[in-house]
Coordinates of C-alpha atoms in Angstrom, one line a residue:
X187 CA -91.8 177.7 112.4
X188 CA -91.6 175.1 114.2
X189 CA -87.9 173.9 114.6
X190 CA -87.2 177.3 116.2
X191 CA -90.6 176.6 118.5
X192 CA -88.5 174.1 119.3
X193 CA -84.5 175.4 119.6
X194 CA -86.5 178.1 121.9
X195 CA -88.2 175.2 124.6
X196 CA -84.3 173.4 124.0
X197 CA -82.7 176.4 125.1
X198 CA -83.7 177.2 128.0
X199 CA -84.3 173.2 129.5
X200 CA -80.8 173.0 128.8
X201 CA -79.1 175.6 130.9
X202 CA -81.8 174.7 133.7
X203 CA -80.4 171.2 133.3
X204 CA -77.1 172.0 133.5
X205 CA -77.7 174.7 136.7
X206 CA -79.4 172.0 137.9
X207 CA -76.3 169.7 137.0
X208 CA -74.0 172.1 139.2
X209 CA -75.9 172.2 142.0
X210 CA -76.1 168.6 142.0
X211 CA -72.2 168.1 142.3
X212 CA -71.5 171.1 145.0
X213 CA -73.4 168.5 147.4
X214 CA -72.3 165.2 146.8
X215 CA -69.5 165.7 149.8
X216 CA -72.7 166.2 152.3
X217 CA -73.3 163.7 154.4
X218 CA -76.9 163.0 155.7
X219 CA -77.1 162.0 159.3
X220 CA -78.3 158.4 158.8
X221 CA -75.0 158.0 157.2
X222 CA -72.8 159.8 159.8
X223 CA -74.6 157.2 162.6
X224 CA -73.8 154.4 159.6
X225 CA -70.7 155.0 159.6
X226 CA -69.9 154.9 163.1
X227 CA -71.6 151.9 163.0
X228 CA -68.8 150.0 164.0
X229 CA -67.6 151.8 166.7
X230 CA -70.4 151.7 168.8
X231 CA -69.0 148.9 171.1
X232 CA -66.2 151.0 172.0
X233 CA -68.2 154.4 172.6
X234 CA -70.9 152.5 174.9
X235 CA -67.0 151.9 176.8
X236 CA -67.8 148.0 176.9
X237 CA -65.8 145.9 175.3
X238 CA -62.3 146.4 173.1
X239 CA -60.8 148.9 175.0
X240 CA -59.2 150.7 171.7
X241 CA -61.8 150.7 168.7
X242 CA -61.8 147.9 166.0
X243 CA -60.2 148.8 162.7
X244 CA -63.8 148.5 160.9
X245 CA -64.3 151.7 163.5
X246 CA -61.4 153.8 162.6
X247 CA -61.8 153.4 158.6
X248 CA -65.5 154.2 159.1
X249 CA -64.7 157.0 161.8
X250 CA -61.9 158.2 159.0
X251 CA -64.9 158.2 155.8
X252 CA -66.7 160.2 158.2
X253 CA -64.7 162.7 159.8
X254 CA -62.6 163.4 156.3
X255 CA -66.2 164.4 154.8
X256 CA -67.4 166.3 157.4
X257 CA -64.2 168.2 158.0
X258 CA -64.5 170.8 154.5
X259 CA -67.3 173.5 155.7
X260 CA -68.4 174.8 158.8
X261 CA -72.3 173.5 158.1
X262 CA -71.3 169.8 157.8
X263 CA -69.4 170.5 160.7
X264 CA -72.4 172.3 162.7
X265 CA -75.1 169.6 161.1
X266 CA -73.0 166.7 162.0
X267 CA -72.1 167.2 164.7
X268 CA -76.1 167.9 166.2
X269 CA -76.9 164.7 164.6
X270 CA -73.8 163.0 166.5
X271 CA -74.1 164.6 170.5
X272 CA -78.6 163.5 169.9
X273 CA -78.0 160.0 168.5
X274 CA -75.0 159.6 171.1
X275 CA -77.7 160.3 174.2
X276 CA -80.1 157.6 173.0
X277 CA -77.1 155.4 172.6
X278 CA -75.8 155.9 175.9
X279 CA -71.7 157.0 174.9
X280 CA -69.5 157.3 177.2
X281 CA -67.7 161.0 177.4
X282 CA -63.9 160.0 177.6
X283 CA -64.1 157.4 174.7
X284 CA -65.7 159.5 171.8
X285 CA -62.8 162.3 172.6
X286 CA -60.6 159.3 172.9
X287 CA -61.7 158.7 169.4
X288 CA -60.1 160.5 167.4
X289 CA -56.5 160.2 168.4
X290 CA -56.7 156.4 168.5
X291 CA -57.5 155.3 165.1
X292 CA -55.1 158.7 164.0
X293 CA -57.6 161.4 162.6
X294 CA -56.8 164.9 162.3
X295 CA -58.9 167.0 162.9
X296 CA -60.1 170.5 163.7
X297 CA -62.8 170.2 165.8
X298 CA -62.9 168.1 169.2
X299 CA -65.2 164.8 169.6
X300 CA -67.6 166.1 172.4
X301 CA -70.8 164.8 173.8
X302 CA -70.9 167.4 176.0
X303 CA -69.4 169.9 172.9
X304 CA -71.8 173.2 172.0
X305 CA -72.4 172.7 168.0
X306 CA -73.2 176.1 167.1
X307 CA -69.8 177.4 168.7
X308 CA -68.1 175.4 166.1
X309 CA -65.8 176.7 163.5

């Protein structure tokens, strides 16, 4: 009788753990706002409009990694857009420089990088 009771508890726990693993696996590509900001920290001197006139290799590596992660879903793009837009005003990001970043780092994006973008209109 005790073995049946253990099995009846084990099976639901096993199913629950499989569901949690699946949920976790679907969130692996998600990126948080703080991770997005950290990825672009090497770009700050360039984005603020100070020297250098071109982004550093560390900046381009971080931007490439970030943009490839957020270019996967519409929700992810919107969330990171809001994050970066809010952060850009706090750091005084130059809009002209933010627009140049993808081109200078050779990143093809399905969206524009602009401090004045309407994040809710992103597709």
